Amino acid sequence: MVTLVAKKLYIKTYGCQMNVYDTVRMTDVLTPLGYKTVDSPEGADMVILNTCHIREKASEKVFSELGLLRRMKDKREAAGERMLIGVAGCVAQAEGEEILRRVKQVDMVFGPQTYHRLPEMVTQALGNTSGRGISDTDFPVESKFDFLPEESNHQGPAAFLSVQEGCDKFCTFCVVPYTRGAEFSRPVASILEEARRLVANGTREITLLGQNVNGFHGEAPDGSNWKLGRLLRELAEIDGLGRLRYTTSHPNDMDDELIATHADLASLMPYMHLPIQSGSDRILEMMNRKHTADKYRKIIDKLRTAVPGLSLSSDFIVGFPGETDQDFADTLRLVTDVSYAQSYSFKYSPRPGTPAAGIEAQVPEDVKSRRLAMLQELLSAQHLAFNQGTVGKTLSVLLERKGRAENQLGGRSPYMQSVFVKAPERLMGQVVDVKIETANPNSLTGTVVTGDYENVGAQAANLTGTGMEVRI
Ligand code: SAH
Ligand code: SF4
Ligand code: F3S
């Protein structure tokens, strides 16, 4: 009798949510080949690093991780065992050849747009005796989405769904247009199908993903073109899908239709990640962002009028080449005026091949560090103030993960805050009402106040219930 032993697959994911989505989809592609995911590289038959190239530190991690993996593989091979190493994602796309040259134990490098071809690559790699790994970093004309399996390994109440990929905006600091390729929107029908399947498998919240997700313009079933607002309205009709989010948006693609959609759809959560990067018009121009700080402020005003209490988030870069104290002061002023519930801030990191890396007037490291510390102090105080403003309120929380403490579950409020509660595990996947009790800059704690736990399922069916009516 032949027993089929599952092959062990370990994937380590770096970078943005799109990589998190891609990792799930890679497992979907490899499942029919008999691979099952495990949570450690020890003893795995295949290890894939799904990498990020956005800043120097992110890229460096890949080579240090490969240093550990190559030793692991050498030991395994000495014991007569096989272990495939794959490098996927944005570093593979940008530096695939360099990786193969430097680490001969790497069997495959492949980019974000070619992982649907993994079955062929694996077969090829297993029979490869050339002593050099194989590489597939094309930007193929076919879309990977047309080749990914219908069945997905995604499990859990909250899911990512990529609807748009790539970027044509070419901000002067950014590698994404080079690593992900040109902007592409998926056809509406395949997005709706994937969303329905996720919901049928228990997903209650979907976050639509794209490098410029609000630039989405996908072909609709009737041959017309739908923008993001229209797509969201259609998704909101799916029974059981109580919560919708999307990220990341670009200010230039934030149109009135999309803003109106926020006012109309109760299931569209009142949180918006809208990166500005800098508050200085001079720097914004050098970054090729193609908008001013004032334009951004006007969009924020419109959004806040449409959705009172909307929580806002942004990305910031400090120390872009040529940034003066005055430019930085403009950023601090903008942050003070807008006030953010969350944010991500970084020191500018010169990326090879991007225009800004070639500008002579690079800002010294100590200046960057000082500015980042000042900015983060201001932002952190704003995050805390926002979170403290919810203490005493009741918010709806989708419980989606275990907390660190015993009997603790964690989830997100409508405003994207992390909330932890003491609750039995059977509430996992439910939307419950939580009375918020404590706040720190990054998370909240509270008590589930949904009257009767047994009824939570019934309440969850009406996800726009009490929690959503609470506005801050
Ligand atoms: N598409 C999104 C951002 C994608 S990259 C947008 O347009 O806003 C995520 C964030 O990484 C960026 O918003 C930016 O703040 C940061 N980032 C990108 N390149 C960087 C670099 N070279 N140095 C430092 N931060 C960078
Ligand atoms: Fe990068 Fe700019 Fe494109 Fe965002 S819009 S992915 S920052 S080039
Ligand atoms: Fe990183 Fe690529 Fe995402 S560079 S941020 S993994 S698009």
Coordinates of C-alpha atoms and ligand atoms in Angstrom, one line a residue:
M1 CA 0.0 0.0 0.0
V2 CA 1.3 3.5 -0.9
T3 CA 0.9 6.1 1.8
L4 CA 1.0 9.6 0.6
V5 CA 3.1 11.6 3.1
A6 CA 2.4 15.4 3.1
K7 CA 5.5 17.4 2.2
K8 CA 6.2 20.2 4.6
L9 CA 6.2 23.8 3.4
Y10 CA 7.4 26.8 5.5
I11 CA 6.9 30.3 4.2
K12 CA 8.2 33.3 6.0
T13 CA 6.5 36.6 5.0
Y14 CA 8.0 40.1 5.1
G15 CA 6.7 43.4 4.0
C16 CA 3.2 44.6 3.2
Q17 CA -0.3 43.0 3.2
M18 CA 0.0 42.2 -0.4
N19 CA 2.8 39.8 0.5
V20 CA 0.6 38.3 3.2
Y21 CA -2.1 37.7 0.5
D22 CA 0.5 36.3 -1.9
T23 CA 1.8 33.8 0.7
V24 CA -1.7 32.3 1.2
R25 CA -2.0 32.1 -2.6
M26 CA 1.4 30.4 -2.9
T27 CA 0.2 27.7 -0.4
D28 CA -2.9 27.3 -2.6
V29 CA -0.8 26.7 -5.6
L30 CA 1.4 24.2 -3.8
T31 CA -1.4 22.3 -2.0
P32 CA -2.3 20.1 -5.1
L33 CA 1.4 19.1 -5.1
G34 CA 1.0 17.6 -1.6
Y35 CA 2.6 20.5 0.4
K36 CA 1.2 21.4 3.8
T37 CA 2.3 24.4 5.7
V38 CA 4.3 24.1 9.0
D39 CA 5.4 26.8 11.3
S40 CA 9.1 26.3 11.4
P41 CA 11.8 25.7 8.8
E42 CA 13.2 22.7 10.8
G43 CA 12.5 19.6 8.8
A44 CA 10.6 21.4 6.0
D45 CA 10.8 20.0 2.5
M46 CA 10.5 23.5 1.0
V47 CA 11.2 26.9 2.6
I48 CA 10.1 30.1 0.8
L49 CA 11.1 33.6 1.9
N50 CA 8.5 36.0 0.6
T51 CA 10.5 39.2 0.7
C52 CA 10.2 43.0 0.8
H53 CA 12.5 45.5 -0.8
I54 CA 11.0 48.8 0.3
R55 CA 13.8 49.9 2.6
E56 CA 17.4 48.8 3.0
K57 CA 16.7 47.1 6.3
A58 CA 13.9 45.0 4.8
S59 CA 16.2 43.7 2.0
E60 CA 19.1 43.0 4.4
K61 CA 16.9 40.6 6.4
V62 CA 16.7 38.3 3.4
F63 CA 20.4 37.7 3.2
S64 CA 20.8 37.1 6.9
E65 CA 17.9 34.6 6.9
L66 CA 19.5 32.9 3.9
G67 CA 22.7 32.6 5.8
L68 CA 20.8 30.4 8.4
L69 CA 18.9 28.5 5.8
R70 CA 21.9 27.6 3.7
R71 CA 23.6 25.9 6.8
M72 CA 20.3 24.1 7.6
K73 CA 20.2 22.8 4.0
D74 CA 23.8 21.7 4.0
K75 CA 23.2 19.7 7.1
R76 CA 20.1 18.1 5.7
E77 CA 21.8 17.2 2.5
A78 CA 24.7 15.7 4.4
A79 CA 22.1 13.5 6.0
G80 CA 20.8 12.5 2.6
E81 CA 17.6 14.7 2.8
R82 CA 16.2 17.1 0.3
M83 CA 15.3 20.7 1.1
L84 CA 14.2 23.3 -1.5
I85 CA 14.9 27.0 -0.9
G86 CA 12.8 29.6 -2.7
V87 CA 13.1 33.3 -2.6
A88 CA 9.9 35.1 -3.7
G89 CA 8.6 38.7 -3.5
C90 CA 10.1 42.1 -4.2
V91 CA 13.8 41.3 -3.3
A92 CA 13.6 38.3 -5.6
Q93 CA 12.2 40.6 -8.4
A94 CA 14.9 43.3 -7.9
E95 CA 17.9 41.2 -7.0
G96 CA 17.1 37.7 -8.2
E97 CA 20.4 37.1 -10.1
E98 CA 22.5 38.5 -7.2
I99 CA 20.7 36.1 -4.8
L100 CA 21.5 33.1 -7.0
R101 CA 25.1 34.2 -7.4
R102 CA 25.7 34.8 -3.7
V103 CA 23.8 31.8 -2.2
K104 CA 24.2 28.7 -4.3
Q105 CA 21.8 26.8 -2.0
V106 CA 18.9 28.8 -3.3
D107 CA 16.9 26.6 -5.8
M108 CA 14.3 29.1 -7.1
V109 CA 13.9 32.9 -7.3
F110 CA 10.5 34.2 -8.5
G111 CA 8.8 37.5 -8.5
P112 CA 5.3 38.6 -7.2
Q113 CA 3.8 38.1 -10.7
T114 CA 5.0 34.6 -11.4
Y115 CA 4.2 32.4 -8.4
H116 CA 1.3 30.8 -10.3
R117 CA 4.0 29.0 -12.2
L118 CA 5.4 27.4 -9.0
P119 CA 4.4 23.8 -9.9
E120 CA 6.6 23.9 -13.1
M121 CA 9.4 25.7 -11.1
V122 CA 9.4 23.0 -8.4
T123 CA 9.6 20.2 -10.9
Q124 CA 12.4 21.9 -12.7
A125 CA 14.2 22.7 -9.4
L126 CA 13.9 19.1 -8.2
G127 CA 15.6 17.8 -11.4
N128 CA 18.2 20.6 -11.6
T129 CA 21.8 19.5 -11.4
S130 CA 23.4 22.6 -12.8
G131 CA 24.5 23.8 -9.4
R132 CA 22.7 27.2 -9.9
G133 CA 19.1 27.9 -9.0
I134 CA 16.4 28.8 -11.5
S135 CA 14.8 32.2 -11.9
D136 CA 11.4 33.4 -13.0
T137 CA 11.1 37.2 -12.6
D138 CA 9.1 38.0 -15.7
F139 CA 6.2 40.4 -15.8
P140 CA 4.2 38.0 -17.8
V141 CA 1.3 39.2 -20.1
E142 CA -1.0 36.7 -18.5
S143 CA -2.3 37.6 -15.1
K144 CA -1.5 35.3 -12.3
F145 CA -5.0 35.7 -11.0
D146 CA -6.3 33.7 -14.0
F147 CA -4.2 30.7 -13.0
L148 CA -4.6 30.6 -9.2
P149 CA -6.7 27.7 -7.8
E150 CA -10.3 28.4 -6.7
E151 CA -9.7 26.5 -3.5
S152 CA -7.9 28.6 -0.9
N153 CA -6.2 27.7 2.4
H154 CA -7.3 31.0 3.9
Q155 CA -8.9 30.4 7.2
G156 CA -10.2 33.0 9.7
P157 CA -12.7 35.7 10.0
A158 CA -10.6 38.5 8.5
A159 CA -9.1 38.1 5.0
F160 CA -7.1 40.1 2.5
L161 CA -8.2 40.2 -1.1
S162 CA -5.9 41.7 -3.8
V163 CA -7.9 43.7 -6.3
Q164 CA -5.2 45.9 -7.8
E165 CA -1.5 45.5 -8.2
G166 CA 1.5 47.4 -9.4
C167 CA 2.1 51.1 -9.6
D168 CA 2.6 53.7 -12.4
K169 CA 3.1 56.6 -10.1
F170 CA 6.8 56.4 -9.7
C171 CA 7.3 58.4 -6.5
T172 CA 11.0 59.1 -6.6
F173 CA 11.9 57.2 -3.4
C174 CA 10.0 54.0 -4.2
V175 CA 10.9 50.6 -5.6
V176 CA 7.3 49.3 -6.0
P177 CA 6.8 50.3 -9.7
Y178 CA 10.0 48.3 -10.4
T179 CA 9.2 45.2 -8.2
R180 CA 5.5 44.9 -8.8
G181 CA 5.3 46.2 -12.3
A182 CA 2.6 48.3 -14.0
E183 CA -0.8 49.0 -12.5
F184 CA -3.3 46.3 -13.1
S185 CA -6.9 45.9 -11.9
R186 CA -8.5 42.5 -11.6
P187 CA -11.8 41.9 -13.4
V188 CA -14.8 42.4 -11.1
A189 CA -16.3 38.9 -11.6
S190 CA -13.2 37.1 -10.3
I191 CA -13.0 39.4 -7.3
L192 CA -16.7 38.8 -6.4
E193 CA -16.2 35.1 -6.8
E194 CA -13.2 35.1 -4.5
A195 CA -15.1 37.2 -1.9
R196 CA -18.1 34.9 -2.0
R197 CA -15.9 31.9 -1.5
L198 CA -14.2 33.5 1.5
V199 CA -17.5 34.4 3.1
A200 CA -18.8 30.9 2.5
N201 CA -15.7 29.6 4.4
G202 CA -16.4 31.9 7.4
T203 CA -14.7 35.2 6.5
R204 CA -16.6 38.2 8.0
E205 CA -14.3 41.0 7.1
I206 CA -12.5 41.6 3.8
T207 CA -9.7 44.1 3.3
L208 CA -9.3 44.9 -0.4
L209 CA -5.6 45.3 -1.3
G210 CA -3.7 47.3 -3.9
Q211 CA -0.6 49.4 -4.0
N212 CA -3.0 52.1 -5.2
V213 CA -6.3 50.4 -4.3
N214 CA -8.4 53.5 -4.8
G215 CA -7.1 53.7 -8.4
F216 CA -8.9 50.4 -9.0
H217 CA -10.7 50.3 -12.4
G218 CA -11.8 46.8 -13.1
E219 CA -13.7 45.4 -16.0
A220 CA -17.3 44.7 -14.9
P221 CA -19.5 41.8 -16.1
D222 CA -21.4 44.1 -18.5
G223 CA -18.2 45.3 -20.1
S224 CA -18.1 48.7 -18.4
N225 CA -15.4 49.8 -16.0
W226 CA -16.0 49.9 -12.3
K227 CA -14.1 52.1 -9.9
L228 CA -13.5 51.2 -6.2
G229 CA -16.7 52.8 -4.9
R230 CA -18.9 50.7 -7.2
L231 CA -17.0 47.5 -6.4
L232 CA -17.5 48.2 -2.7
R233 CA -21.2 48.7 -3.1
E234 CA -21.4 45.3 -4.8
L235 CA -19.4 43.5 -2.2
A236 CA -21.5 45.0 0.5
E237 CA -24.5 43.0 -0.9
I238 CA -22.8 39.7 0.0
D239 CA -24.8 38.1 2.8
G240 CA -22.6 37.5 5.9
L241 CA -19.9 39.9 4.8
G242 CA -20.2 42.5 7.6
R243 CA -17.1 44.5 7.3
L244 CA -15.2 46.0 4.4
R245 CA -11.9 47.9 4.4
Y246 CA -9.3 48.8 1.7
T247 CA -5.7 49.8 1.6
T248 CA -3.5 51.6 0.5
S249 CA -5.0 54.7 -1.0
H250 CA -3.3 57.5 -2.9
P251 CA -4.6 61.0 -2.3
N252 CA -4.8 61.7 -6.1
D253 CA -7.3 58.8 -6.6
M254 CA -9.6 59.8 -3.7
D255 CA -12.7 60.8 -5.7
D256 CA -16.1 62.1 -4.6
E257 CA -17.8 58.8 -5.5
L258 CA -15.6 56.9 -3.2
I259 CA -16.1 59.4 -0.4
A260 CA -19.9 59.2 -0.9
T261 CA -19.6 55.4 -0.6
H262 CA -18.2 55.8 2.9
A263 CA -21.3 57.8 3.9
D264 CA -23.6 55.2 2.3
L265 CA -22.2 51.9 3.3
A266 CA -22.5 50.9 7.0
S267 CA -20.2 47.9 6.4
L268 CA -17.4 50.1 5.1
M269 CA -15.4 50.6 8.3
P270 CA -14.7 54.2 9.4
Y271 CA -10.9 54.0 9.0
M272 CA -8.8 55.3 6.2
H273 CA -5.1 54.8 5.5
L274 CA -4.1 57.8 3.3
P275 CA -0.4 58.3 3.2
I276 CA 0.9 61.9 2.6
Q277 CA 4.7 61.2 3.3
S278 CA 5.6 64.8 3.9
G279 CA 3.8 68.1 4.8
S280 CA 6.1 70.2 2.7
D281 CA 5.0 71.1 -0.8
R282 CA 8.6 71.4 -1.9
I283 CA 9.4 67.9 -0.8
L284 CA 6.1 66.5 -2.1
E285 CA 7.1 67.9 -5.5
M286 CA 10.5 66.3 -5.3
M287 CA 8.9 63.1 -4.3
N288 CA 6.7 63.3 -7.5
R289 CA 3.6 62.9 -5.4
K290 CA 1.7 65.3 -7.7
H291 CA -0.4 66.9 -5.0
T292 CA 0.1 69.6 -2.3
A293 CA -0.4 69.4 1.4
D294 CA -3.4 71.7 1.0
K295 CA -5.1 69.3 -1.5
Y296 CA -4.6 66.6 1.0
R297 CA -6.1 68.7 3.8
K298 CA -9.2 69.3 1.6
I299 CA -9.6 65.6 1.0
I300 CA -9.4 64.9 4.7
D301 CA -12.1 67.6 5.3
K302 CA -14.4 66.0 2.8
L303 CA -13.8 62.5 4.3
R304 CA -14.5 63.8 7.8
T305 CA -17.7 65.5 6.7
A306 CA -18.9 62.3 5.0
V307 CA -17.9 60.1 7.9
P308 CA -17.8 61.9 11.3
G309 CA -15.4 60.2 13.6
L310 CA -13.4 58.6 10.8
S311 CA -10.0 57.4 12.1
L312 CA -7.1 58.3 9.9
S313 CA -3.7 56.9 9.3
S314 CA -0.7 57.8 7.1
D315 CA 2.8 56.9 6.2
F316 CA 5.6 59.5 6.6
I317 CA 9.1 59.6 5.4
V318 CA 11.6 61.9 7.2
G319 CA 14.9 62.9 5.8
F320 CA 14.1 62.8 2.1
P321 CA 17.1 64.3 0.2
G322 CA 17.1 68.1 0.6
E323 CA 14.6 68.1 3.5
T324 CA 15.3 71.2 5.6
D325 CA 14.2 72.0 9.1
Q326 CA 11.5 74.2 7.6
D327 CA 10.2 71.3 5.5
F328 CA 10.2 69.1 8.5
A329 CA 8.4 71.7 10.5
D330 CA 5.7 71.7 7.8
T331 CA 5.3 68.0 8.3
L332 CA 4.9 68.5 12.1
R333 CA 2.3 71.2 11.4
L334 CA 0.3 69.0 9.1
V335 CA 0.3 66.2 11.6
T336 CA -0.8 68.6 14.3
D337 CA -3.7 69.9 12.2
V338 CA -4.9 66.5 10.9
S339 CA -4.4 64.4 14.0
Y340 CA -3.9 60.7 13.3
A341 CA -5.3 57.6 15.0
Q342 CA -2.5 55.5 13.6
S343 CA 0.6 56.0 11.5
Y344 CA 3.8 54.5 10.1
S345 CA 6.9 56.6 9.9
F346 CA 10.3 55.9 8.4
K347 CA 13.7 57.4 7.8
Y348 CA 14.3 57.8 4.1
S349 CA 16.2 54.9 2.8
P350 CA 18.0 55.3 -0.6
R351 CA 16.9 52.5 -2.9
P352 CA 19.2 51.5 -5.8
G353 CA 17.8 52.6 -9.2
T354 CA 15.3 55.1 -7.8
P355 CA 15.7 58.8 -8.8
A356 CA 15.9 60.1 -5.2
A357 CA 18.9 57.9 -4.4
G358 CA 20.9 59.9 -6.9
I359 CA 20.2 63.3 -5.3
E360 CA 23.4 64.7 -3.8
A361 CA 21.9 66.5 -0.8
Q362 CA 21.2 63.4 1.3
V363 CA 20.2 64.1 4.9
P364 CA 22.7 62.9 7.5
E365 CA 21.7 59.9 9.5
D366 CA 21.7 61.7 12.9
V367 CA 19.4 64.4 11.5
K368 CA 17.0 61.7 10.2
S369 CA 17.0 60.0 13.6
R370 CA 16.3 63.2 15.5
R371 CA 13.4 64.1 13.2
L372 CA 11.9 60.6 13.3
A373 CA 12.0 60.7 17.1
M374 CA 10.2 64.1 17.2
L375 CA 7.6 63.0 14.7
Q376 CA 7.0 59.7 16.4
E377 CA 6.6 61.4 19.8
L378 CA 3.9 63.7 18.3
L379 CA 2.1 60.8 16.5
S380 CA 2.2 58.5 19.5
A381 CA 0.6 61.2 21.6
Q382 CA -2.2 61.5 19.0
H383 CA -2.7 57.7 18.8
L384 CA -3.0 57.6 22.6
A385 CA -5.5 60.5 22.6
F386 CA -7.6 58.8 19.9
N387 CA -7.6 55.5 21.8
Q388 CA -8.3 57.2 25.2
G389 CA -11.3 58.9 23.5
T390 CA -12.9 55.5 23.1
V391 CA -12.6 54.5 26.8
G392 CA -16.1 54.1 28.2
K393 CA -17.6 53.6 24.8
T394 CA -19.0 50.4 23.3
L395 CA -17.4 49.3 20.1
S396 CA -18.1 46.4 17.9
V397 CA -15.1 44.1 17.6
L398 CA -14.5 41.2 15.3
L399 CA -12.6 38.6 17.4
E400 CA -10.0 37.1 15.1
R401 CA -7.0 35.9 17.0
K402 CA -5.9 34.6 20.4
G403 CA -4.4 37.1 22.8
R404 CA -1.1 36.6 24.7
A405 CA -2.8 36.0 28.0
E406 CA -4.9 33.0 28.8
N407 CA -8.6 33.1 27.8
Q408 CA -7.9 36.3 25.9
L409 CA -9.0 37.0 22.3
G410 CA -8.1 40.0 20.1
G411 CA -9.7 41.8 17.3
R412 CA -10.2 45.1 15.6
S413 CA -12.7 47.9 16.4
P414 CA -14.3 49.6 13.4
Y415 CA -11.6 52.3 13.7
M416 CA -8.9 49.6 13.2
Q417 CA -7.8 49.7 16.9
S418 CA -6.5 46.4 18.3
V419 CA -8.8 45.4 21.1
F420 CA -8.2 42.6 23.7
V421 CA -10.9 41.0 25.8
K422 CA -11.3 38.0 28.1
A423 CA -13.6 35.7 26.2
P424 CA -14.1 32.0 25.6
E425 CA -12.6 30.6 22.4
R426 CA -16.0 29.8 20.9
L427 CA -16.5 33.6 20.4
M428 CA -13.6 33.5 17.8
G429 CA -15.0 34.8 14.5
Q430 CA -17.9 36.7 16.1
V431 CA -18.5 40.4 16.1
V432 CA -19.2 41.3 19.7
D433 CA -19.9 44.6 21.5
V434 CA -17.0 45.6 23.8
K435 CA -17.1 48.2 26.5
I436 CA -13.6 49.8 26.3
E437 CA -11.8 50.1 29.6
T438 CA -8.1 50.9 29.1
A439 CA -6.1 52.5 26.3
N440 CA -2.5 52.7 25.3
P441 CA -1.0 54.1 22.0
N442 CA -1.3 50.7 20.2
S443 CA -4.2 48.8 21.8
L444 CA -7.3 48.8 24.0
T445 CA -8.7 46.4 26.5
G446 CA -12.4 46.0 27.4
T447 CA -15.2 43.6 28.4
V448 CA -17.6 41.9 26.1
V449 CA -21.1 43.3 26.8
T450 CA -23.1 41.5 24.2
G451 CA -25.8 40.3 26.6
D452 CA -25.9 36.6 26.0
Y453 CA -23.0 34.8 24.5
E454 CA -25.3 32.2 23.0
N455 CA -27.0 35.0 21.0
V456 CA -23.8 36.4 19.6
G457 CA -24.2 34.4 16.4
A458 CA -27.6 36.0 15.8
Q459 CA -26.2 39.5 16.5
A460 CA -23.3 38.9 14.2
A461 CA -25.7 38.3 11.3
N462 CA -26.6 42.0 11.8
L463 CA -23.0 43.3 11.8
T464 CA -24.0 46.9 11.4
G465 CA -25.6 46.6 14.9
T466 CA -24.9 48.6 18.0
G467 CA -21.1 49.0 17.7
M468 CA -21.3 50.9 14.5
E469 CA -23.7 53.4 15.9
V470 CA -21.1 54.5 18.3
R471 CA -19.2 57.4 16.9
I472 CA -16.5 59.3 18.6
Ligands
SAH1 N1 1.4 52.8 -2.3 C1 1.6 53.4 -1.0 C2 2.8 53.0 -0.3 C3 3.6 51.8 -0.5 S1 5.1 51.6 0.3 C4 1.5 54.9 -1.2 O1 1.6 55.4 -2.3 O2 1.4 55.5 -0.2 C5 4.7 51.8 2.0 C6 5.4 53.0 2.6 O3 6.8 52.8 2.7 C7 5.3 54.3 1.8 O4 4.1 54.9 2.0 C8 6.5 55.1 2.3 O5 6.1 55.8 3.5 C9 7.5 54.0 2.7 N2 8.6 54.0 1.8 C10 8.6 53.7 0.5 N3 9.9 53.8 0.0 C11 10.7 54.3 1.0 C12 12.0 54.6 1.1 N4 12.8 54.6 0.1 N5 12.5 55.0 2.3 C13 11.7 55.1 3.4 N6 10.4 54.8 3.4 C14 9.9 54.4 2.2
SF4_2 FE1 5.4 53.7 -4.3 FE2 4.4 56.0 -4.8 FE3 3.5 53.9 -6.1 FE4 3.0 54.2 -3.5 S1 2.3 55.5 -5.2 S2 3.6 52.4 -4.4 S3 4.8 55.2 -2.8 S4 5.5 54.7 -6.3
F3S3 FE1 7.7 45.5 0.3 FE2 7.1 44.8 -2.2 FE3 5.1 45.3 -0.4 S1 8.7 46.1 -1.6 S2 6.1 46.8 0.8 S3 6.6 43.6 -0.3 S4 5.1 45.7 -2.6

